[in-house]
Amino acid sequence: MHSKILKTWWLVCSLICLLHVTPMHADISFPARLEITEETPGVYKVFFVLPVVNGKVQKAQPIFPEGFTLLSKPTIDGDNSTKRMQWRAKYDATDLSGLKFGIDGLLGSQTDIFFMLSQLNGRVINTKLSPSQAFFIIPDSPTFTILARTNIYKGLQFILAYLPLYFISIFLILYMKKATYKRYLSIAIISAFFGLWLGYNELILMPTHILSNLGLAIAAILALRYFYKPNVALNKVSSTLSTALIGLGLGACFAPQLDILGLSNQQTFSGIILGGIGLALGVLLVFLFSKEAVYLVNLISKGKKQWTTEKFLSYSIGILAFGLLIYECSLYGVAPSMLPQIPLAIITFCIISGIILNTLEGAQIKNILLLILPLLAGLILGLWGWSLPYLLIIILSCVLYLTLYYYQPTFFNTMTTRLVLVLGSLASGLYLANYASDHLSYATSQATGFYVILLLIFIFSWRMSGMKSNSKKIALKPIFLIGLGFLVLVLWGQHYINPEWQQLQTNLAMGKLSIPLLSLCLLVFGFIFWPRYKKVHKAMNISRKKPIVSLCFLGMALLCLPLTVKASNPWYNIESPKTEDIKQIMQAVLSNTYKAFNIEDEAELFETLSESLDENLIDNVYLDSRRRLNVGLKEGSEVHIETVTVEDIGEALPRDTGEHIFEYPTEWIVTARVKHLQHIHYRQNKYIGTVALTIEDDGWKIYNITLTSEDRTIIAAKNK
């Protein structure tokens, strides 16, 4: 069994390796930059960018050390926001240490310049030049002794400061044999090396405070496990997975602290290995300290029963872990933005999957793989750009099915339940990858970190729900069912009820009806399959059947309410719109207009615009909106319209009678997501002007737009 777990873990690690990409660093704060890149030995390409402010270019120029000679004249181009210059220079020596680079002409300005020097040996220097510090001296390359001393010490210090590792090590010493915990030490060290490699390549990102709280949670669960099962050995599968995941997280958290910036490829590789050695030494020292602590408590309790030592340590660690966990988690109440941005629906699915695992027959490792591998496969496919429609509905439907299975497992087929686990895991992976790609910077690394967190949450729910005390299960089923049902309703309401209710009101204002045909059909099936209890059943003493099938149909009908069919409202008077409906109509036509620019196919884009704009206005709106949305963007940036919100709308302006044109002073905000390399931020354009609406083809369209004001704001993404 143990070898199968290790093989599975290595398979997961190998699959994650397929995500390896060349690290990219986005220029997110500096409109001015000086990039010097070595193309061939001794030949450097220089790229110099300056901002254009109020039509004027900053009078600044790069200063090179003696020995740099020009090989070509600068080529100059640019746009209304930047001026770009490129040329090539030559420097004969291979070692640039001690040379001084800088910018002349920054004094008196507020311009910061991003400076990057890249050499063929892999050495990369990144720094910021400011008016007060406009020059930078290339530092000497560190010796192997300095590199070893710095990175080994940092790795050792990082592990020794991770308090939960002491707690977990004590439990391993208390409850496992000597040969067994040596295996766990090797798993932790190997996983830490692998996490360090992934973290360096920006393939995993995990905040240290999250890992610390997860470690405290594991220690608290181990203490609870001793309280309910004091004489039972730890579960090998969950212990192995938890150890591997914590080791992976430790390596990922330590990767940003490596002192390897500005080093060559060979030095960087040495720095990573030395940092990993520091982590390994730290793990061994923590284990030795924990072992000595257990031995010391044994000496103090000499002459007493062995279980006294275990009981004292378990209770002490449990109290400390719970107290520290509550204290640390109080931070999230003050700063909820520090929580990992994992969709709540996916967390809910992992929790119910962990609980269901205790009811499934067969080998535990095979059942666990039903979640681990499809979730990873969905994550990889999602990061490659794959997606499916209605992913959230699929996830919530799987949660509903698994909840009913937990309530009445004998009514459902085990194979069907396994297929639902696979489907839900795959959909969760796709949804998580799509969410990270659309909303978070460094999507690949953050999504991989979320994957590790979700697996730990899955293990927590699995082990917590399987605890017993005196052969009696903890009475969690009623509380769990109520809490989970409430959570599903909240999620469904947040993602569907509120948007669909607003959409329904907008459709009614525009003369359309939204009919949930699929939900109505499911309701009919639910009524048909509802078990009847007649007098003859009572006379024959036949017990009433549970309405499991009908409840499934009713739940699916609830989840499928967003799937509607639009139809014309026969009672709608299109010639006299109500005052309260105008804002919704304006919101709909402006949203349709702006979101049409998310379409890549030009023909489809113009066809969509024609549904919301008068034919005489399409060309002007297309050109003007393209210009306003893309102004100031760097080459390669992607713009995606997220929301359009009508903030205020005034009274109708007077027009000639007999015209079906209604003109209103309007204030609206367009929020767009801007993605450049791995960085994401949001731009809000606030417009003030007059918008004229007209009636064409039994629908509302924009007849004319006159802008009087425009204001732009930059908003950071949820996670950096």
XYZ file of C-alpha atoms in Angstrom:
720
model
C 0.000 0.000 0.000
C 2.787 2.402 0.965
C 4.631 1.883 -2.319
C 1.429 2.553 -4.264
C 1.028 5.880 -2.477
C 4.601 6.873 -3.302
C 4.155 5.892 -6.953
C 0.956 7.933 -7.124
C 2.679 10.932 -5.566
C 5.503 10.779 -8.084
C 2.961 10.491 -10.884
C 1.236 13.659 -9.653
C 4.588 15.443 -9.403
C 5.477 14.368 -12.952
C 2.182 15.628 -14.317
C 2.670 18.973 -12.637
C 6.066 19.164 -14.327
C 4.233 19.298 -17.646
C 3.109 22.781 -16.644
C 6.711 24.042 -16.769
C 7.017 27.282 -18.658
C 9.728 29.886 -18.951
C 9.252 32.356 -16.067
C 7.924 35.714 -17.205
C 8.051 38.958 -15.261
C 5.521 41.622 -16.165
C 6.461 45.300 -16.239
C 3.516 46.565 -14.220
C 4.702 49.818 -12.638
C 7.339 51.425 -14.851
C 6.412 53.268 -18.050
C 10.155 53.956 -18.504
C 12.764 51.208 -18.740
C 16.270 50.382 -19.899
C 16.818 46.785 -20.985
C 20.267 45.514 -22.005
C 20.271 41.955 -23.389
C 23.347 40.025 -24.524
C 22.489 38.416 -27.889
C 25.887 37.000 -28.835
C 29.148 37.053 -26.828
C 30.053 40.700 -26.344
C 27.108 42.087 -28.387
C 24.232 43.679 -26.480
C 20.793 44.819 -27.607
C 19.677 48.040 -25.875
C 15.984 48.861 -25.511
C 15.186 52.264 -23.974
C 11.617 53.475 -23.306
C 10.535 56.901 -22.052
C 6.995 58.069 -21.212
C 5.229 60.850 -23.083
C 3.504 63.235 -20.641
C 1.276 66.029 -22.003
C 2.839 65.554 -25.411
C 6.402 65.986 -24.103
C 9.175 63.404 -23.752
C 11.461 63.330 -20.732
C 14.962 64.524 -21.651
C 16.898 61.543 -20.330
C 19.539 59.275 -21.828
C 21.348 56.119 -20.689
C 24.938 56.298 -19.475
C 27.208 53.315 -20.229
C 30.602 52.507 -18.705
C 33.786 52.992 -20.657
C 34.406 50.286 -23.218
C 30.838 50.124 -24.592
C 30.796 51.092 -28.268
C 27.809 51.569 -30.573
C 27.349 49.058 -33.384
C 24.260 50.694 -34.933
C 22.357 53.914 -34.852
C 19.252 54.025 -32.610
C 15.920 53.279 -34.291
C 13.139 55.413 -32.837
C 9.407 54.723 -32.794
C 6.515 55.070 -30.345
C 2.959 56.236 -29.866
C 1.071 58.928 -27.969
C 2.154 57.488 -24.584
C 5.729 56.195 -25.073
C 8.913 56.805 -27.033
C 10.979 53.681 -27.822
C 14.607 53.476 -28.962
C 16.643 50.401 -29.917
C 20.285 49.936 -30.858
C 23.202 47.530 -30.401
C 26.418 47.987 -28.475
C 29.639 45.992 -27.977
C 31.724 45.252 -24.898
C 34.679 42.878 -25.147
C 34.989 41.674 -21.530
C 32.650 38.900 -20.363
C 32.557 39.957 -16.709
C 30.530 43.119 -16.088
C 31.058 43.159 -12.307
C 31.944 46.614 -11.003
C 30.668 48.466 -14.101
C 28.383 51.459 -13.591
C 25.166 51.941 -15.597
C 22.697 54.772 -15.180
C 20.385 57.434 -16.569
C 21.264 61.091 -17.001
C 18.523 63.717 -16.914
C 16.177 62.373 -14.220
C 16.830 65.119 -11.661
C 13.780 67.282 -11.072
C 11.384 64.654 -12.431
C 9.245 61.994 -10.785
C 10.130 59.255 -13.258
C 11.384 55.866 -12.064
C 13.105 53.655 -14.632
C 13.173 49.857 -14.622
C 16.701 48.610 -15.371
C 17.363 45.037 -16.539
C 20.662 43.517 -17.613
C 20.578 39.975 -19.068
C 23.673 37.965 -20.048
C 24.134 34.725 -21.970
C 25.436 32.916 -18.879
C 21.975 33.338 -17.341
C 22.824 36.219 -15.034
C 19.941 38.724 -14.833
C 20.004 42.012 -12.917
C 16.677 43.721 -12.138
C 16.544 46.996 -10.242
C 14.871 50.405 -10.143
C 16.582 53.680 -11.005
C 15.123 56.836 -9.521
C 16.006 60.556 -9.749
C 17.839 60.296 -6.388
C 19.626 57.026 -7.332
C 20.057 57.170 -11.080
C 23.107 54.881 -11.285
C 23.722 51.218 -10.452
C 27.001 49.314 -10.049
C 26.920 45.659 -11.107
C 27.799 43.610 -8.004
C 30.460 40.896 -7.951
C 29.309 37.294 -8.301
C 29.287 35.548 -4.919
C 31.703 32.709 -4.241
C 30.449 29.199 -3.613
C 31.242 29.588 0.098
C 29.120 32.720 0.415
C 26.339 31.144 -1.658
C 26.334 28.011 0.535
C 26.449 29.952 3.767
C 23.601 32.251 2.767
C 21.140 29.751 1.271
C 21.753 26.886 3.705
C 21.337 29.260 6.630
C 18.147 30.719 5.168
C 16.657 27.266 4.548
C 17.595 26.129 8.039
C 16.164 29.281 9.610
C 12.934 29.009 7.629
C 12.227 25.433 8.754
C 13.195 26.019 12.398
C 10.769 28.950 12.542
C 7.848 26.800 11.280
C 6.219 25.846 14.609
C 3.552 23.399 13.291
C 6.321 21.102 12.054
C 7.388 20.488 15.656
C 3.824 19.486 16.580
C 3.465 17.123 13.627
C 6.899 15.567 14.291
C 5.975 14.808 17.915
C 2.849 12.960 16.785
C 4.882 10.938 14.269
C 7.329 9.959 17.019
C 4.548 9.048 19.444
C 2.395 6.949 17.135
C 4.746 5.393 14.594
C 7.609 2.953 14.602
C 11.184 4.052 14.005
C 11.364 2.600 10.491
C 8.055 4.236 9.573
C 8.811 7.810 10.553
C 12.111 7.629 8.690
C 10.066 7.098 5.538
C 7.980 10.146 6.380
C 11.120 12.203 6.851
C 12.329 11.175 3.392
C 8.937 12.014 1.876
C 8.959 15.466 3.509
C 12.505 16.230 2.338
C 11.921 15.038 -1.245
C 8.656 16.997 -1.440
C 10.376 20.120 -0.072
C 13.031 19.884 -2.833
C 10.309 19.466 -5.440
C 8.270 22.387 -4.050
C 11.418 24.543 -4.069
C 11.977 23.755 -7.749
C 8.345 24.500 -8.596
C 8.439 27.736 -6.613
C 11.604 28.930 -8.338
C 10.026 28.289 -11.757
C 6.875 30.184 -10.657
C 4.739 27.058 -10.985
C 3.427 27.186 -7.432
C 2.679 30.081 -5.103
C 1.533 29.671 -1.505
C 1.557 32.404 1.193
C 3.470 31.450 4.337
C 0.575 32.363 6.643
C -1.724 29.949 4.798
C 0.773 27.105 5.126
C 1.266 27.883 8.816
C -2.471 27.722 9.482
C -2.784 24.473 7.522
C 0.012 22.962 9.613
C -1.712 24.063 12.816
C -4.960 22.528 11.550
C -3.184 19.202 10.931
C -1.732 19.272 14.448
C -5.171 20.051 15.914
C -6.748 17.167 13.969
C -4.033 14.791 15.217
C -4.808 15.872 18.769
C -8.522 15.256 18.192
C -7.697 11.922 16.685
C -5.859 10.924 19.868
C -8.877 12.014 21.931
C -11.236 9.767 19.955
C -8.831 6.952 18.955
C -6.007 6.848 21.522
C -4.870 3.322 20.735
C -5.174 3.244 16.937
C -2.253 3.917 14.593
C -2.334 6.845 12.190
C -3.852 6.247 8.776
C -0.949 5.633 6.366
C -2.658 7.087 3.290
C -3.723 10.387 4.839
C -0.458 10.737 6.790
C 1.642 10.181 3.666
C -0.366 12.644 1.587
C -0.375 15.280 4.327
C 3.387 14.952 4.823
C 4.047 15.246 1.080
C 1.758 18.259 0.711
C 3.233 20.075 3.715
C 6.747 19.409 2.383
C 5.701 20.708 -1.023
C 4.261 23.827 0.592
C 7.398 24.441 2.654
C 9.554 24.344 -0.463
C 7.176 26.642 -2.352
C 7.049 29.183 0.497
C 10.826 29.226 0.830
C 11.511 29.701 -2.917
C 11.024 33.531 -2.918
C 13.567 33.815 -0.069
C 16.402 32.199 -2.050
C 19.355 34.525 -2.530
C 19.884 33.798 -6.231
C 19.024 37.073 -7.958
C 21.631 38.264 -10.419
C 23.444 34.921 -10.618
C 24.486 32.819 -13.597
C 22.680 29.606 -14.519
C 25.279 27.439 -12.770
C 25.204 29.595 -9.633
C 21.400 29.628 -9.632
C 21.272 25.834 -9.795
C 23.797 25.617 -6.961
C 21.771 28.106 -4.922
C 18.593 26.040 -5.314
C 20.384 22.822 -4.297
C 21.992 24.541 -1.304
C 18.659 26.030 -0.257
C 17.128 22.554 -0.472
C 19.953 21.188 1.686
C 19.140 23.870 4.244
C 15.497 22.765 4.222
C 16.518 19.115 4.636
C 18.821 19.937 7.567
C 16.038 21.977 9.111
C 13.578 19.084 8.871
C 16.100 16.714 10.476
C 16.839 19.169 13.288
C 13.135 19.711 13.984
C 12.690 15.955 14.173
C 15.664 15.592 16.555
C 14.400 18.411 18.773
C 10.948 16.822 18.861
C 12.434 13.426 19.682
C 14.422 14.890 22.558
C 11.296 16.671 23.828
C 9.402 13.368 23.914
C 12.343 11.690 25.658
C 12.478 14.506 28.238
C 8.764 14.145 29.045
C 9.294 10.387 29.390
C 12.048 11.043 31.941
C 9.832 13.408 33.913
C 6.983 10.853 33.980
C 9.343 7.942 34.784
C 7.633 5.195 36.762
C 4.210 6.075 35.418
C 2.278 4.507 32.598
C 3.458 5.123 29.061
C 0.124 6.571 27.997
C 0.642 9.434 30.489
C 3.363 10.875 28.251
C 1.251 10.531 25.126
C -1.772 12.026 26.813
C 0.171 15.002 28.192
C 1.845 15.784 24.866
C -1.303 15.252 22.794
C -3.442 17.476 25.002
C -0.745 20.145 25.253
C -0.164 20.229 21.496
C -3.913 20.218 20.827
C -4.499 23.201 23.127
C -1.558 25.134 21.648
C -2.537 24.304 18.056
C -6.176 25.276 18.548
C -5.251 28.489 20.348
C -2.688 29.537 17.752
C -5.028 28.620 14.911
C -7.825 30.781 16.324
C -5.378 33.626 16.913
C -3.869 33.418 13.421
C -7.241 33.100 11.717
C -8.472 36.247 13.446
C -6.298 38.088 10.929
C -8.697 37.082 8.140
C -11.556 38.820 9.901
C -9.602 42.079 9.749
C -8.120 41.499 6.270
C -10.301 38.966 4.385
C -8.389 39.711 1.180
C -5.500 37.624 2.592
C -7.579 34.459 2.277
C -6.788 32.359 -0.801
C -9.162 33.303 -3.602
C -10.562 29.797 -4.061
C -14.221 29.665 -5.192
C -16.403 28.511 -2.298
C -18.200 25.970 -4.484
C -14.941 24.045 -5.055
C -14.129 24.059 -1.323
C -17.628 22.725 -0.626
C -17.162 19.930 -3.161
C -13.826 18.901 -1.602
C -15.372 18.830 1.878
C -18.320 16.629 0.858
C -15.964 14.402 -1.186
C -13.800 13.819 1.872
C -16.830 12.875 3.943
C -18.195 10.571 1.239
C -14.829 8.761 1.093
C -15.589 7.093 4.449
C -18.754 5.496 3.028
C -17.286 4.132 -0.229
C -16.195 0.537 -0.464
C -12.856 -0.578 -1.859
C -9.257 0.489 -1.357
C -8.818 3.987 0.069
C -6.042 4.930 -2.328
C -8.217 4.118 -5.347
C -11.088 6.208 -3.979
C -8.737 9.102 -3.220
C -7.433 9.049 -6.779
C -11.022 9.674 -7.933
C -10.566 13.236 -6.688
C -6.814 13.877 -6.942
C -6.202 12.916 -10.576
C -9.375 14.389 -12.218
C -8.893 17.610 -10.230
C -5.295 17.838 -11.470
C -6.319 16.927 -15.037
C -9.016 19.624 -15.029
C -6.528 22.144 -13.653
C -3.982 21.416 -16.383
C -6.597 21.461 -19.155
C -8.064 24.697 -17.807
C -4.652 26.378 -17.752
C -4.212 25.266 -21.372
C -7.392 27.173 -22.217
C -10.017 24.404 -22.119
C -13.420 25.059 -20.601
C -16.984 23.746 -20.424
C -20.295 25.610 -20.183
C -22.159 25.737 -16.862
C -19.227 24.440 -14.805
C -20.618 25.911 -11.602
C -23.966 24.206 -12.150
C -22.146 20.878 -12.670
C -20.196 21.330 -9.414
C -23.277 22.274 -7.369
C -25.235 19.386 -8.908
C -22.485 16.967 -7.853
C -22.542 18.464 -4.342
C -26.311 17.932 -4.216
C -25.997 14.306 -5.358
C -23.225 13.528 -2.857
C -25.243 15.132 -0.067
C -28.206 12.855 -0.839
C -25.827 9.895 -1.031
C -24.464 10.755 2.404
C -28.024 10.950 3.740
C -29.163 7.646 2.155
C -26.169 5.677 0.757
C -28.087 2.431 0.244
C -30.397 4.068 -2.284
C -27.613 4.975 -4.749
C -25.276 2.872 -6.849
C -21.613 2.995 -5.761
C -20.305 3.113 -9.340
C -22.562 6.090 -10.098
C -21.218 7.854 -7.022
C -17.651 7.298 -8.196
C -18.511 8.733 -11.616
C -20.045 11.778 -9.922
C -16.829 12.237 -7.912
C -14.766 12.111 -11.113
C -17.089 14.522 -12.939
C -17.199 16.969 -10.040
C -13.412 16.854 -9.606
C -12.799 17.463 -13.307
C -15.298 20.351 -13.363
C -13.733 21.809 -10.195
C -10.265 21.731 -11.760
C -11.494 23.433 -14.927
C -13.447 26.039 -12.979
C -10.492 26.759 -10.675
C -8.092 27.191 -13.620
C -10.517 29.432 -15.512
C -11.145 31.525 -12.406
C -7.423 31.956 -11.746
C -6.688 32.807 -15.389
C -9.449 35.419 -15.499
C -8.997 37.109 -12.117
C -5.538 36.478 -10.650
C -1.998 37.429 -11.558
C 0.424 34.505 -11.972
C -2.501 32.182 -12.628
C -0.468 28.974 -13.048
C 1.444 29.306 -9.778
C -1.592 30.395 -7.768
C -3.794 27.632 -9.210
C -1.155 25.008 -8.288
C -1.010 26.426 -4.755
C -4.809 26.258 -4.556
C -4.616 22.611 -5.650
C -2.381 21.781 -2.672
C -4.710 23.652 -0.289
C -7.778 21.840 -1.661
C -6.125 18.441 -1.193
C -5.370 19.295 2.429
C -8.979 20.430 2.950
C -10.119 17.149 1.405
C -7.900 15.191 3.822
C -9.153 17.251 6.794
C -12.796 16.493 6.041
C -12.015 12.825 5.362
C -10.228 12.232 8.657
C -12.543 14.433 10.769
C -15.691 12.707 9.518
C -14.182 9.262 10.140
C -13.425 9.788 13.811
C -15.205 7.520 16.303
C -15.486 7.467 20.052
C -16.374 4.162 21.718
C -17.672 2.831 18.360
C -20.064 5.737 18.117
C -19.766 8.283 15.329
C -19.611 11.934 16.141
C -23.125 13.293 15.666
C -22.302 15.563 12.752
C -24.758 14.336 10.119
C -27.732 16.627 10.988
C -25.492 19.663 11.481
C -23.569 18.872 8.310
C -26.676 18.426 6.172
C -28.218 21.680 7.399
C -24.972 23.615 7.000
C -24.199 22.185 3.573
C -27.734 22.795 2.317
C -27.558 26.390 3.512
C -24.156 26.858 1.853
C -25.382 25.463 -1.486
C -28.388 27.806 -1.361
C -26.129 30.772 -0.622
C -23.790 29.882 -3.488
C -26.646 29.295 -5.865
C -28.279 32.561 -4.839
C -25.022 34.522 -5.111
C -24.102 33.228 -8.564
C -27.545 32.750 -10.092
C -30.508 34.082 -8.112
C -29.328 37.696 -7.915
C -28.010 37.911 -11.517
C -31.013 36.045 -12.907
C -33.448 38.223 -10.984
C -31.782 41.332 -12.387
C -31.798 39.782 -15.864
C -35.488 38.940 -15.495
C -36.283 42.538 -14.569
C -34.214 43.805 -17.506
C -35.940 41.432 -19.939
C -39.363 42.540 -18.701
C -38.344 46.194 -19.104
C -37.239 45.461 -22.687
C -40.367 43.484 -23.528
C -38.933 39.966 -23.197
C -39.959 36.968 -21.097
C -37.521 34.427 -19.579
C -39.071 30.956 -19.398
C -37.200 28.188 -17.464
C -38.446 25.300 -19.600
C -35.925 22.763 -18.273
C -36.762 23.555 -14.642
C -40.476 23.246 -15.353
C -39.956 19.821 -16.931
C -37.884 18.682 -13.939
C -40.615 19.879 -11.587
C -43.152 17.801 -13.498
C -40.918 14.732 -13.229
C -40.450 15.391 -9.527
C -44.215 15.458 -9.046
C -44.691 12.279 -11.128
C -42.083 10.268 -9.200
C -43.184 11.487 -5.769
C -44.073 8.309 -3.811
C -47.806 7.965 -3.112
C -49.023 6.545 0.179
C -52.566 5.262 -0.286
C -54.985 3.588 2.102
C -54.167 0.153 0.696
C -50.509 0.690 1.619
C -51.507 1.595 5.140
C -53.794 -1.424 5.397
C -51.009 -3.735 4.213
C -48.602 -2.113 6.685
C -46.226 -0.988 3.911
C -43.860 1.755 5.009
C -43.774 5.023 3.094
C -40.951 5.263 0.528
C -38.487 8.096 0.821
C -38.793 10.655 -2.022
C -35.118 10.532 -2.977
C -35.704 10.602 -6.747
C -38.213 13.441 -6.489
C -35.841 15.435 -4.306
C -33.121 14.975 -6.941
C -35.461 16.319 -9.626
C -36.471 19.258 -7.410
C -32.834 20.083 -6.659
C -31.914 19.917 -10.342
C -34.889 22.118 -11.171
C -33.593 24.688 -8.690
C -30.058 24.589 -10.085
C -31.254 24.797 -13.707
C -33.342 27.941 -13.206
C -30.697 30.065 -15.009
C -31.232 28.003 -18.192
C -34.052 29.964 -19.766
C -35.605 30.604 -23.150
C -36.453 34.154 -24.199
C -39.787 35.042 -25.755
C -41.552 38.273 -26.675
C -43.918 39.756 -24.122
C -47.299 40.159 -25.848
C -48.495 42.688 -23.238
C -45.511 45.024 -23.553
C -46.184 48.544 -24.865
C -42.920 49.478 -26.567
C -43.961 53.038 -27.443
C -44.311 54.313 -23.870
C -41.506 53.016 -21.615
C -41.926 53.521 -17.901
C -39.548 55.824 -16.090
C -38.337 53.066 -13.742
C -37.573 50.814 -16.740
C -35.295 53.264 -18.551
C -32.265 52.628 -16.331
C -32.520 48.867 -16.902
C -32.928 49.348 -20.643
C -29.919 51.672 -20.717
C -27.912 49.179 -18.660
C -28.762 46.348 -21.083
C -27.936 48.143 -24.334
C -24.694 49.646 -23.005
C -23.592 46.255 -21.603
C -24.339 44.499 -24.891
C -22.434 47.203 -26.771
C -19.265 47.155 -24.700
C -19.140 43.384 -24.137
C -19.321 42.862 -27.879
C -15.652 43.944 -27.954
C -14.770 40.712 -26.133
C -15.548 38.855 -29.376
C -12.455 38.128 -31.461
C -14.190 37.468 -34.777
C -14.764 40.854 -36.426
C -17.838 39.763 -38.399
C -19.529 38.399 -35.285
C -18.518 41.545 -33.389
C -20.231 43.836 -35.911
C -23.295 41.609 -35.952
C -23.525 41.834 -32.159
C -23.072 45.608 -32.264
C -25.890 45.886 -34.791
C -28.246 44.368 -32.184
C -27.675 47.314 -29.825
C -26.666 50.203 -32.103
C -28.309 52.093 -34.916
C -26.678 51.184 -38.238
C -25.425 54.776 -38.726
C -23.603 54.646 -35.377
C -21.782 51.294 -35.593
C -18.590 52.434 -37.356
C -18.061 55.487 -35.125
C -18.659 53.531 -31.900
C -16.364 50.706 -33.034
C -13.413 52.992 -33.802
C -13.908 55.287 -30.809
C -14.381 52.471 -28.274
C -11.398 50.525 -29.603
C -9.238 53.614 -29.142
C -10.474 54.367 -25.632
C -10.163 50.768 -24.408
C -6.638 50.241 -25.773
C -5.060 53.635 -25.061
C -1.904 53.413 -22.947
C -1.594 49.614 -23.175
C 1.686 47.796 -23.683
C 2.213 45.566 -26.682
C 0.713 42.122 -26.115
C -1.843 43.271 -23.525
C -5.319 41.732 -23.559
C -8.426 43.735 -22.644
C -11.639 42.050 -21.569
C -14.797 43.965 -20.609
C -16.045 42.715 -17.229
C -18.985 44.919 -16.235
C -20.884 47.990 -17.395
C -22.793 49.853 -14.674
C -25.192 52.761 -15.167
C -24.596 54.992 -12.137
C -27.150 57.706 -12.799
C -29.692 58.657 -15.416
C -31.558 61.947 -15.586
C -34.896 63.073 -16.915
C -35.613 62.723 -20.610
C -34.462 65.645 -22.758
C -37.137 67.269 -24.963
C -37.267 66.188 -28.610
C -39.640 66.642 -31.538
C -42.986 64.987 -31.003
C -43.770 61.955 -33.112
C -40.197 60.598 -32.952
C -39.633 57.303 -31.183
C -36.332 58.628 -29.774
C -35.725 59.113 -26.057
C -32.595 61.019 -24.968
C -31.246 60.980 -21.400
C -28.234 62.475 -19.581
C -26.365 59.366 -18.381
C -23.387 58.473 -16.203
C -21.906 54.989 -16.578
C -18.767 53.030 -15.639
C -16.987 50.419 -17.789
C -14.709 47.987 -15.903
C -12.179 46.112 -18.028
C -9.627 43.447 -17.122
C -6.151 44.098 -18.537
C -3.772 41.128 -18.773
C -0.108 41.571 -19.664
C 2.103 38.475 -19.483
C 1.258 37.034 -16.029
C 0.015 40.270 -14.477
C -3.651 41.289 -14.223
C -5.142 44.599 -13.198
C -8.465 46.350 -13.796
C -9.284 49.682 -15.405
C -12.441 51.646 -14.779
C -13.510 54.219 -17.346
C -16.180 56.585 -16.061
C -18.210 58.380 -18.748
C -20.692 61.254 -18.565
C -22.793 62.230 -21.564
C -26.164 61.914 -23.264
C -27.474 58.682 -24.751
C -30.409 58.582 -27.162
C -32.468 55.372 -27.401
C -34.706 54.404 -30.270
C -37.005 51.524 -31.193
C -36.041 49.320 -34.139
C -37.205 45.828 -35.053
C -39.293 45.571 -31.865
C -36.218 46.216 -29.706
C -34.222 49.003 -28.083
C -31.083 50.381 -29.709
C -28.719 53.301 -29.122
C -29.443 56.053 -31.629
C -26.703 58.494 -30.607
C -24.021 58.988 -27.909
C -22.459 62.332 -26.966
C -19.657 62.231 -24.379
C -18.879 65.249 -22.183
C -16.468 63.695 -19.667
C -14.157 60.674 -19.242
C -12.114 59.569 -16.206
C -9.884 56.490 -15.848
C -8.889 54.591 -12.676
C -6.487 51.633 -12.244
C -7.516 48.894 -9.782
C -5.237 46.096 -8.609
C -6.266 42.451 -8.998
C -7.514 40.441 -5.997
C -4.201 38.621 -5.564
C -0.757 39.774 -6.588
